[in-house]
Short mmCIF file of C-alpha atoms and ligand atoms in Angstrom, two decimals:
data_model
loop_
_atom_site.label_atom_id
_atom_site.label_comp_id
_atom_site.label_asym_id
_atom_site.label_seq_id
_atom_site.Cartn_x
_atom_site.Cartn_y
_atom_site.Cartn_z
CA UNK A 28 15.78 28.10 10.50
CA UNK A 29 17.23 25.05 12.52
CA UNK A 30 14.92 22.73 14.32
CA UNK A 31 16.18 22.27 17.77
CA UNK A 32 14.55 21.27 21.67
CA UNK A 33 15.34 24.87 22.62
CA UNK A 34 13.80 26.31 19.72
CA UNK A 35 10.50 24.29 20.26
CA UNK A 36 10.49 25.49 23.78
CA UNK A 37 10.95 29.02 22.87
CA UNK A 38 8.42 29.06 20.25
CA UNK A 39 6.03 27.35 22.88
CA UNK A 40 6.53 30.23 25.09
CA UNK A 41 6.22 32.64 22.43
CA UNK A 42 3.07 31.89 20.88
CA UNK A 43 4.57 30.11 17.84
CA UNK A 44 5.30 32.95 15.85
CA UNK A 45 8.74 32.56 14.80
CA UNK A 46 8.38 29.75 12.52
CA UNK A 47 9.34 30.59 9.00
CA UNK A 48 8.28 28.68 5.71
CA UNK A 49 10.14 25.46 5.07
CA UNK A 50 10.82 26.68 1.53
CA UNK A 51 10.62 29.53 -1.00
CA UNK A 52 8.18 29.78 -3.80
CA UNK A 53 10.18 31.12 -6.48
CA UNK A 54 9.31 32.00 -10.37
CA UNK A 55 10.87 29.81 -12.80
CA UNK A 56 14.14 30.87 -14.19
CA UNK A 57 14.37 30.57 -18.03
CA UNK A 58 17.17 28.17 -17.65
CA UNK A 59 18.50 25.60 -15.13
CA UNK A 60 21.46 23.10 -15.56
CA UNK A 61 19.16 20.25 -14.08
CA UNK A 62 15.48 19.77 -14.18
CA UNK A 63 13.80 17.07 -12.30
CA UNK A 64 10.09 16.30 -13.02
CA UNK A 65 8.19 15.07 -10.35
CA UNK A 66 7.94 16.52 -6.64
CA UNK A 67 7.61 13.28 -4.90
CA UNK A 68 9.80 11.52 -2.51
CA UNK A 69 12.29 10.36 -5.25
CA UNK A 70 12.43 13.72 -7.21
CA UNK A 71 12.82 15.79 -4.09
CA UNK A 72 15.48 13.25 -2.75
CA UNK A 73 17.33 13.48 -6.27
CA UNK A 74 17.25 17.40 -5.74
CA UNK A 75 18.79 17.33 -2.15
CA UNK A 76 21.78 14.91 -3.01
CA UNK A 77 22.49 16.55 -6.41
CA UNK A 78 22.93 19.80 -4.09
CA UNK A 79 24.62 17.99 -1.22
CA UNK A 80 26.68 15.43 -2.69
CA UNK A 81 27.63 17.01 -6.04
CA UNK A 82 27.25 20.71 -5.11
CA UNK A 83 24.86 21.15 -8.12
CA UNK A 84 22.46 23.77 -7.02
CA UNK A 85 21.34 25.52 -10.31
CA UNK A 86 18.33 22.86 -10.01
CA UNK A 87 14.69 23.00 -10.28
CA UNK A 88 11.80 20.48 -9.18
CA UNK A 89 9.02 20.67 -11.39
CA UNK A 90 5.95 19.56 -9.68
CA UNK A 91 2.48 19.49 -11.37
CA UNK A 92 0.33 19.62 -7.81
CA UNK A 93 1.92 20.23 -4.49
CA UNK A 94 5.02 18.75 -3.28
CA UNK A 95 4.14 15.35 -1.66
CA UNK A 96 0.64 14.91 -3.18
CA UNK A 97 1.58 12.01 -4.91
CA UNK A 98 2.29 8.42 -3.60
CA UNK A 99 5.01 9.85 -1.21
CA UNK A 100 1.98 11.10 0.84
CA UNK A 101 -0.03 8.14 0.14
CA UNK A 102 1.64 4.80 1.28
CA UNK A 103 1.76 2.90 4.26
CA UNK A 104 5.22 4.17 5.38
CA UNK A 105 7.25 0.66 5.58
CA UNK A 106 10.88 0.94 5.47
CA UNK A 107 12.98 -2.35 5.09
CA UNK A 108 15.95 -4.12 3.66
CA UNK A 109 15.12 -7.52 3.10
CA UNK A 110 15.52 -8.22 -0.50
CA UNK A 111 16.83 -11.52 -1.62
CA UNK A 112 18.32 -10.92 -5.26
CA UNK A 113 21.59 -9.32 -6.03
CA UNK A 114 20.83 -5.92 -7.38
CA UNK A 115 18.00 -5.51 -5.06
CA UNK A 116 19.85 -6.48 -2.05
CA UNK A 117 22.78 -4.09 -1.90
CA UNK A 118 20.37 -1.26 -3.09
CA UNK A 119 17.75 -1.47 -0.55
CA UNK A 120 20.58 -2.07 2.36
CA UNK A 121 22.28 1.15 1.18
CA UNK A 122 19.08 2.91 1.27
CA UNK A 123 18.10 1.74 4.78
CA UNK A 124 21.62 3.07 5.87
CA UNK A 125 20.59 6.38 4.59
CA UNK A 126 17.18 6.41 6.46
CA UNK A 127 19.07 5.30 9.55
CA UNK A 128 20.93 8.90 9.34
CA UNK A 129 18.24 10.71 7.53
CA UNK A 130 16.72 12.93 10.76
CA UNK A 131 20.14 14.11 11.43
CA UNK A 132 20.94 14.85 7.67
CA UNK A 133 17.75 16.88 7.21
CA UNK A 134 17.46 18.30 10.48
CA UNK A 135 13.92 17.09 10.40
CA UNK A 136 11.78 14.75 12.42
CA UNK A 137 10.79 12.12 9.79
CA UNK A 138 9.25 9.85 12.94
CA UNK A 139 11.60 6.95 11.78
CA UNK A 140 10.70 4.03 13.76
CA UNK A 141 12.55 0.80 13.70
CA UNK A 142 10.06 -1.22 15.33
CA UNK A 143 10.93 -4.13 13.22
CA UNK A 144 9.12 -6.11 10.35
CA UNK A 145 7.89 -9.71 10.65
CA UNK A 146 6.99 -11.67 7.47
CA UNK A 147 5.19 -14.59 8.09
CA UNK A 148 5.40 -18.07 6.49
CA UNK A 149 2.59 -20.85 6.63
CA UNK A 150 4.45 -24.03 4.90
CA UNK A 151 7.59 -25.87 5.02
CA UNK A 152 8.50 -24.45 1.40
CA UNK A 153 7.97 -20.74 2.49
CA UNK A 154 9.97 -21.54 5.61
CA UNK A 155 12.65 -22.69 3.35
CA UNK A 156 12.55 -19.34 1.13
CA UNK A 157 12.40 -17.43 4.32
CA UNK A 158 15.72 -18.81 5.64
CA UNK A 159 17.29 -18.33 2.08
CA UNK A 160 16.25 -14.77 2.10
CA UNK A 161 17.31 -14.13 5.72
CA UNK A 162 20.76 -15.53 4.67
CA UNK A 163 20.92 -13.17 1.73
CA UNK A 164 20.25 -10.33 4.03
CA UNK A 165 22.95 -11.48 6.43
CA UNK A 166 25.43 -11.75 3.69
CA UNK A 167 24.38 -8.32 2.70
CA UNK A 168 25.34 -7.22 6.31
CA UNK A 169 21.68 -6.58 7.22
CA UNK A 170 19.98 -8.29 10.22
CA UNK A 171 17.53 -11.09 9.84
CA UNK A 172 16.15 -13.58 12.37
CA UNK A 173 14.08 -17.01 11.68
CA UNK A 174 11.56 -17.38 14.16
CA UNK A 175 9.52 -20.37 15.02
CA UNK A 176 5.79 -20.14 15.85
CA UNK A 177 6.49 -19.61 19.51
CA UNK A 178 9.00 -16.83 18.64
CA UNK A 179 6.24 -15.26 16.55
CA UNK A 180 3.72 -15.95 19.26
CA UNK A 181 5.67 -13.61 21.63
CA UNK A 182 5.85 -10.91 19.42
CA UNK A 183 2.37 -10.76 18.08
CA UNK A 184 0.06 -13.26 20.42
CA UNK A 185 -3.23 -11.91 18.71
CA UNK A 186 -2.95 -13.78 15.30
CA UNK A 187 -4.96 -16.65 14.38
CA UNK A 188 -2.03 -19.28 14.75
CA UNK A 189 -4.07 -22.38 13.96
CA UNK A 190 -6.23 -21.23 11.18
CA UNK A 191 -7.28 -24.30 9.40
CA UNK A 192 -6.10 -23.16 5.90
CA UNK A 193 -3.27 -20.86 6.78
CA UNK A 194 -1.68 -22.26 10.13
CA UNK A 195 1.53 -19.90 11.03
CA UNK A 196 4.72 -21.65 10.73
CA UNK A 197 6.97 -18.97 11.57
CA UNK A 198 8.46 -15.52 10.49
CA UNK A 199 11.33 -13.95 9.39
CA UNK A 200 12.16 -10.97 11.67
CA UNK A 201 13.98 -7.58 10.49
CA UNK A 202 14.36 -5.87 13.41
CA UNK A 203 15.87 -2.59 11.81
CA UNK A 204 12.96 -2.23 9.52
CA UNK A 205 9.75 -0.27 10.56
CA UNK A 206 8.10 2.80 9.47
CA UNK A 207 8.47 6.64 8.97
CA UNK A 208 6.14 9.66 8.64
CA UNK A 209 5.86 9.68 4.54
CA UNK A 210 5.00 13.21 4.16
CA UNK A 211 7.64 14.46 6.55
CA UNK A 212 9.94 12.57 4.44
CA UNK A 213 8.97 14.80 1.34
CA UNK A 214 9.16 18.04 3.42
CA UNK A 215 12.42 16.89 4.65
CA UNK A 216 14.07 16.82 1.65
CA UNK A 217 12.21 19.83 -0.11
CA UNK A 218 13.27 22.05 3.00
CA UNK A 219 17.16 20.65 2.75
CA UNK A 220 17.12 21.03 -1.04
CA UNK A 221 15.62 24.52 -0.92
CA UNK A 222 18.35 25.74 1.73
CA UNK A 223 20.92 24.62 -0.67
CA UNK A 224 19.46 26.82 -3.60
CA UNK A 225 17.43 24.37 -5.41
CA UNK A 226 14.01 25.95 -7.08
CA UNK A 227 10.98 23.81 -5.91
CA UNK A 228 8.22 24.89 -8.66
CA UNK A 229 5.00 23.56 -7.61
CA UNK A 230 1.73 23.98 -10.08
CA UNK A 231 4.05 23.49 -12.92
CA UNK A 232 3.11 20.64 -15.05
CA UNK A 233 5.58 19.50 -17.65
CA UNK A 234 3.54 19.40 -20.84
CA UNK A 235 6.41 18.65 -23.54
CA UNK A 236 10.17 17.58 -23.89
CA UNK A 237 12.23 19.57 -26.12
CA UNK A 238 14.48 17.33 -28.06
CA UNK A 239 16.96 18.38 -30.49
CA UNK A 240 19.24 16.07 -32.81
CA UNK A 241 18.61 13.40 -30.07
CA UNK A 242 19.69 15.48 -26.91
CA UNK A 243 17.24 17.15 -24.43
CA UNK A 244 17.16 20.86 -24.49
CA UNK A 245 14.44 21.47 -22.20
CA UNK A 246 10.82 21.50 -21.07
CA UNK A 247 7.39 22.89 -21.85
CA UNK A 248 5.40 23.52 -18.51
CA UNK A 249 2.26 25.37 -17.55
CA UNK A 250 4.52 28.05 -16.20
CA UNK A 251 6.39 28.67 -19.32
CA UNK A 252 9.34 27.05 -21.22
CA UNK A 253 12.61 26.24 -19.35
CA UNK A 254 15.84 25.26 -21.02
CA UNK A 255 18.18 22.46 -19.50
CA UNK A 256 20.80 20.23 -20.76
CA UNK A 257 19.80 17.43 -18.23
CA UNK A 258 16.42 16.36 -17.28
CA UNK A 259 15.45 13.48 -15.04
CA UNK A 260 11.88 12.11 -15.08
CA UNK A 261 10.89 10.82 -11.77
CA UNK A 262 7.04 10.70 -11.77
CA UNK A 263 5.99 7.41 -10.39
CA UNK A 264 2.57 6.18 -11.75
CA UNK A 265 2.69 9.03 -14.36
CA UNK A 266 6.12 7.52 -15.87
CA UNK A 267 4.72 6.20 -18.89
CA UNK A 268 2.83 9.46 -19.96
CA UNK A 269 5.79 11.74 -19.08
CA UNK A 270 8.42 9.48 -20.95
CA UNK A 271 5.80 9.51 -24.20
CA UNK A 272 6.25 13.36 -24.33
CA UNK A 273 9.72 12.37 -25.42
CA UNK A 274 8.65 9.60 -27.59
CA UNK A 275 9.45 6.84 -25.34
CA UNK A 276 7.40 3.64 -24.66
CA UNK A 277 8.36 2.39 -21.38
CA UNK A 278 8.02 -1.13 -19.98
CA UNK A 279 5.56 0.24 -17.32
CA UNK A 280 1.79 -0.31 -16.40
CA UNK A 281 -0.02 1.78 -13.84
CA UNK A 282 -2.19 0.26 -11.21
CA UNK A 283 -3.99 1.40 -8.50
CA UNK A 284 -2.96 0.29 -5.18
CA UNK A 285 -5.16 1.13 -1.74
CA UNK A 286 -4.65 1.36 1.69
CA UNK A 287 -6.81 1.56 4.81
CA UNK A 288 -6.75 2.94 8.50
CA UNK A 289 -9.12 2.48 11.43
CA UNK A 290 -9.84 4.45 14.32
CA UNK A 291 -7.27 5.39 16.83
CA UNK A 292 -6.75 2.50 19.13
CA UNK A 293 -4.49 2.16 22.12
CA UNK A 294 -1.22 0.49 21.37
CA UNK A 295 -1.45 -3.01 20.50
CA UNK A 296 0.42 -4.00 17.20
CA UNK A 297 4.23 -3.09 18.15
CA UNK A 298 5.64 -4.13 14.67
CA UNK A 299 5.02 -4.26 10.74
CA UNK A 300 3.38 -7.68 10.31
CA UNK A 301 2.81 -9.17 6.70
CA UNK A 302 0.51 -12.29 5.89
CA UNK A 303 2.59 -15.01 4.04
CA UNK A 304 -0.60 -16.33 2.28
CA UNK A 305 -2.48 -13.42 1.06
CA UNK A 306 -1.25 -9.95 0.16
CA UNK A 307 -2.13 -8.22 3.31
CA UNK A 308 0.10 -6.19 6.06
CA UNK A 309 -0.34 -4.16 8.85
CA UNK A 310 1.10 -1.57 11.47
CA UNK A 311 0.08 0.76 13.81
CA UNK A 312 0.48 4.74 13.24
CA UNK A 313 1.77 6.64 15.94
CA UNK A 314 -1.74 8.24 16.18
CA UNK A 315 -3.09 4.64 17.01
CA UNK A 316 -4.85 4.03 13.65
CA UNK A 317 -4.16 0.61 12.29
CA UNK A 318 -2.48 1.10 8.76
CA UNK A 319 -3.26 -1.78 6.46
CA UNK A 320 -3.15 -2.49 2.66
CA UNK A 321 -2.87 -5.37 0.26
CA UNK A 322 -3.03 -6.16 -3.37
CA UNK A 323 -3.10 -3.99 -6.63
CA UNK A 324 -6.48 -3.60 -7.85
CA UNK A 325 -5.69 -5.66 -10.78
CA UNK A 326 -6.42 -3.58 -13.78
CA UNK A 327 -4.37 -0.65 -15.17
CA UNK A 328 -5.53 2.91 -14.45
CA UNK A 329 -4.61 6.52 -13.69
CA UNK A 330 -7.19 7.05 -11.19
CA UNK A 331 -5.81 7.65 -7.74
CA UNK A 332 -8.58 5.85 -5.91
CA UNK A 333 -9.55 1.82 -5.47
CA UNK A 334 -12.91 -0.09 -5.71
CA UNK A 335 -15.02 -2.09 -3.37
CA UNK A 336 -13.81 -5.72 -4.53
CA UNK A 337 -10.41 -4.97 -3.50
CA UNK A 338 -11.37 -3.61 -0.36
CA UNK A 339 -13.37 -6.51 0.50
CA UNK A 340 -10.24 -8.72 -0.47
CA UNK A 341 -8.03 -6.96 1.86
CA UNK A 342 -10.74 -7.24 4.58
CA UNK A 343 -11.08 -10.96 4.28
CA UNK A 344 -7.00 -11.34 4.25
CA UNK A 345 -7.11 -9.36 7.60
CA UNK A 346 -9.93 -11.24 9.27
CA UNK A 347 -8.01 -14.48 8.13
CA UNK A 348 -5.10 -13.45 9.90
CA UNK A 349 -6.08 -11.79 12.84
CA UNK A 350 -10.00 -12.18 13.66
CA UNK A 351 -9.49 -9.52 16.30
CA UNK A 352 -9.28 -6.56 13.92
CA UNK A 353 -13.21 -7.27 12.95
CA UNK A 354 -13.84 -5.12 16.07
CA UNK A 355 -11.79 -1.96 14.70
CA UNK A 356 -13.74 0.51 12.58
CA UNK A 357 -12.32 1.84 9.19
CA UNK A 358 -11.94 5.19 9.24
CA UNK A 359 -10.93 5.73 5.56
CA UNK A 360 -9.23 4.17 2.58
CA UNK A 361 -7.09 5.94 -0.52
CA UNK A 362 -5.35 5.10 -3.44
CA UNK A 363 -2.30 5.80 -5.38
CA UNK A 364 -1.05 5.04 -8.87
CA UNK A 365 1.97 2.47 -8.70
CA UNK A 366 4.54 2.11 -11.75
CA UNK A 367 4.74 -1.64 -12.19
CA UNK A 368 7.81 -3.07 -14.11
CA UNK A 369 7.57 -6.42 -15.52
CA UNK A 370 10.09 -7.80 -12.91
CA UNK A 371 9.15 -5.87 -9.81
CA UNK A 372 12.11 -3.93 -9.73
CA UNK A 373 12.79 -0.49 -10.37
CA UNK A 374 14.93 1.24 -13.47
CA UNK A 375 17.59 4.01 -12.64
CA UNK A 376 19.21 4.85 -15.98
CA UNK A 377 20.02 7.08 -18.85
CA UNK A 378 17.59 6.87 -21.82
CA UNK A 379 18.51 6.88 -25.43
CA UNK A 380 18.27 10.79 -25.73
CA UNK A 381 21.38 12.62 -24.70
CA UNK A 382 20.72 14.25 -21.37
CA UNK A 383 17.37 12.37 -20.37
CA UNK A 384 17.57 10.08 -17.53
CA UNK A 385 14.72 7.96 -15.91
CA UNK A 386 13.83 6.95 -12.63
CA UNK A 387 10.98 4.63 -12.46
CA UNK A 388 9.60 0.91 -11.79
CA UNK A 389 9.02 1.37 -7.95
CA UNK A 390 5.99 -0.87 -7.76
CA UNK A 391 4.40 -0.68 -4.47
CA UNK A 392 7.80 -0.60 -2.63
CA UNK A 393 9.31 2.33 -3.46
CA UNK A 394 8.99 4.36 -0.02
CA UNK A 395 11.80 2.59 1.51
CA UNK A 396 13.79 3.45 -1.74
CA UNK A 397 13.41 7.09 -1.46
CA UNK A 398 16.66 8.12 -0.13
CA UNK A 399 18.77 5.43 -1.91
CA UNK A 400 17.16 6.08 -5.23
CA UNK A 401 17.62 9.96 -4.78
CA UNK A 402 21.36 9.29 -3.99
CA UNK A 403 21.75 6.92 -6.84
CA UNK A 404 19.75 9.04 -9.35
CA UNK A 405 21.85 12.22 -8.35
CA UNK A 406 25.04 10.38 -8.75
CA UNK A 407 23.85 9.06 -12.30
CA UNK A 408 22.83 12.65 -13.34
CA UNK A 409 25.80 14.53 -11.96
CA UNK A 410 28.54 11.81 -12.83
CA UNK A 411 26.75 10.16 -16.07
CA UNK A 412 27.73 6.72 -14.74
CA UNK A 413 25.69 4.45 -12.37
CA UNK A 414 25.99 4.59 -8.65
CA UNK A 415 27.22 0.71 -7.83
CA UNK A 416 24.26 -0.31 -5.76
CA UNK A 417 21.81 0.66 -8.47
CA UNK A 418 24.01 -0.43 -11.27
CA UNK A 419 21.77 -3.33 -12.08
CA UNK A 420 18.59 -1.18 -12.27
CA UNK A 421 19.18 -0.94 -16.38
CA UNK A 422 16.18 0.07 -18.84
CA UNK A 423 17.49 -2.25 -21.46
CA UNK A 424 17.15 -5.65 -19.11
CA UNK A 425 13.73 -5.91 -20.62
CA UNK A 426 14.79 -5.84 -24.12
CA UNK A 427 17.73 -8.13 -23.95
CA UNK A 428 16.43 -10.41 -20.89
CA UNK A 429 19.53 -10.32 -19.04
CA UNK A 430 19.85 -9.00 -15.59
CA UNK A 431 16.15 -9.48 -14.73
CA UNK A 432 15.36 -9.19 -10.98
CA UNK A 433 12.00 -11.03 -10.23
CA UNK A 434 12.24 -10.88 -6.55
CA UNK A 435 8.87 -12.42 -6.25
CA UNK A 436 9.15 -15.07 -8.61
CA UNK A 437 5.83 -14.14 -10.39
CA UNK A 438 7.10 -13.84 -13.95
CA UNK A 439 7.10 -10.94 -16.31
CA UNK A 440 3.45 -9.59 -15.55
CA UNK A 441 3.30 -6.23 -14.16
CA UNK A 442 0.18 -6.75 -11.82
CA UNK A 443 1.59 -10.04 -10.20
CA UNK A 444 4.48 -7.76 -8.61
C1 FAD B 508 -1.31 2.69 -0.80
C2 FAD B 508 0.11 2.51 -0.98
C3 FAD B 508 0.69 2.06 -0.30
C4 FAD B 508 2.31 1.89 -0.26
N1 FAD B 508 3.13 1.47 0.80
C5 FAD B 508 4.29 1.35 0.66
C6 FAD B 508 5.22 0.81 1.65
O1 FAD B 508 4.82 0.61 2.77
N2 FAD B 508 6.45 0.77 1.56
C7 FAD B 508 7.13 1.36 0.40
O2 FAD B 508 8.14 1.26 0.38
N3 FAD B 508 6.18 1.90 -0.61
C8 FAD B 508 5.04 1.70 -0.23
N4 FAD B 508 4.33 2.21 -1.50
C9 FAD B 508 5.22 2.74 -2.64
C10 FAD B 508 5.69 4.39 -2.91
O3 FAD B 508 4.67 5.35 -2.22
C11 FAD B 508 5.94 4.81 -4.15
O4 FAD B 508 6.78 3.69 -4.85
C12 FAD B 508 6.84 6.01 -4.20
O5 FAD B 508 6.29 6.86 -3.23
C13 FAD B 508 6.81 6.28 -5.60
O6 FAD B 508 7.67 7.71 -5.49
P1 FAD B 508 7.43 9.18 -5.46
O7 FAD B 508 7.40 9.48 -4.23
O8 FAD B 508 8.34 9.97 -5.85
O9 FAD B 508 6.10 9.06 -6.07
P2 FAD B 508 5.06 10.41 -6.15
O10 FAD B 508 4.81 10.96 -4.67
O11 FAD B 508 3.97 10.00 -6.76
O12 FAD B 508 5.80 11.49 -6.89
C14 FAD B 508 5.62 11.72 -8.69
C15 FAD B 508 5.34 13.37 -8.89
O13 FAD B 508 5.39 13.56 -9.78
C16 FAD B 508 4.20 14.34 -10.37
N5 FAD B 508 4.17 14.38 -11.62
C17 FAD B 508 3.45 13.49 -12.30
N6 FAD B 508 3.42 13.96 -13.72
C18 FAD B 508 4.09 15.28 -13.33
C19 FAD B 508 4.01 16.13 -14.82
N7 FAD B 508 3.47 15.96 -16.07
N8 FAD B 508 4.54 17.26 -14.47
C20 FAD B 508 5.27 17.53 -13.14
N9 FAD B 508 5.27 16.92 -11.93
C21 FAD B 508 4.49 15.50 -12.59
C22 FAD B 508 3.29 13.83 -9.44
O14 FAD B 508 2.20 14.88 -9.12
C23 FAD B 508 3.81 13.65 -8.19
O15 FAD B 508 3.83 14.36 -7.30
C24 FAD B 508 2.99 2.52 -1.54
C25 FAD B 508 2.26 3.18 -2.38
C26 FAD B 508 0.66 3.32 -1.99
C27 FAD B 508 -0.24 4.22 -3.21
#
């Protein structure tokens, strides 16, 4: 089934009875060439690109819940390529290019909206860093524009520019950044993978990883044992637990990250805006809700819900930057489990076990990475060598100390990234 304007028109006239399910619901086979553990954005994109780019279709995605029920359906949907450091810069640049072609590639409306991302700065030091970061982005081939205070005011006049503690000095504007509908991204990749023959197995939790003589042989699941010579772990906040099934201890901590949405309002925020003096960022959804978030909850946890002190902290930052938000009523909040790495950058690498591959450490920024990560992880699994834009995401950098990518400059503490 292909989506087209004609199809939508026809279905509208005929009672919408002609739509088919987006993907099959197959029984697990006893053996596949490749198993992907985790049916989030990254796992589904990996399966899609394995099939599309490498012709590998004897593949299954094993998801313990339902497709898109993890962080992929919980994030605040920001997409951007405004990283500074070599390693991150080329990877996210590649990922953004994939975003720009995603709807055509998947024949699925992911509601990609390049509405621009504006990072504010509030001191001379921050302005210097924003200029350096903007230069890195331009050198990478991406767009960046350094705005002064008046330039920012033209875009977002409703902010408190003269806040006594945090006056706004200007902002770094990234016009190609924006938002996309998060669960549609999961559905689009799921549908594309299924159409190419990949089995998507839901309610299929991996409970064991079979290893013999240093090589992976398959997995144990709640739907029975499945054999495979290659297994990819891509389970975001559960990375430490699932790698533990293979006897590995990862440099990852899991932390809760919350987000909030207000009642629907008329269009009032045209861009994604981030506060430079507190971890607060905001955009407006196509339904009208103001979607915003902030810091991690600052303790390790596997609970996908947050707590009130962090809710208060985020609201305080919101009121500092844009007091007008005090008039909006918060409709709901939720949490997701973040896989925090010590330098805040991800891992896409082989493990010390033959045939076992690892994709994790996305911290709170893995939504924008979905296409790039799927593309690079599929390349690694299919060809047994890293994909160039992701070549620096090595697992051993935390052991050797070489190649650490500390984008935030906060040091090796998971909860500070
Ligand atoms: C509140 C919030 C806001 C965020 N905002 C942004 C943002 O604006 N921009 C951005 O770029 N990123 C953002 N992120 C981060 C982004 O959502 C994540 O980095 C990314 O979604 C993680 O990858 P994923 O989609 O594959 O994860 P998930 O969707 O979590 O996928 C992992 C899957 O693995 C499954 N799984 C776990 N254990 C097993 C097992 N044993 N067997 C089988 N399956 C298993 C889980 O059920 C889950 O479905 C945000 C996250 C949160 C929570």
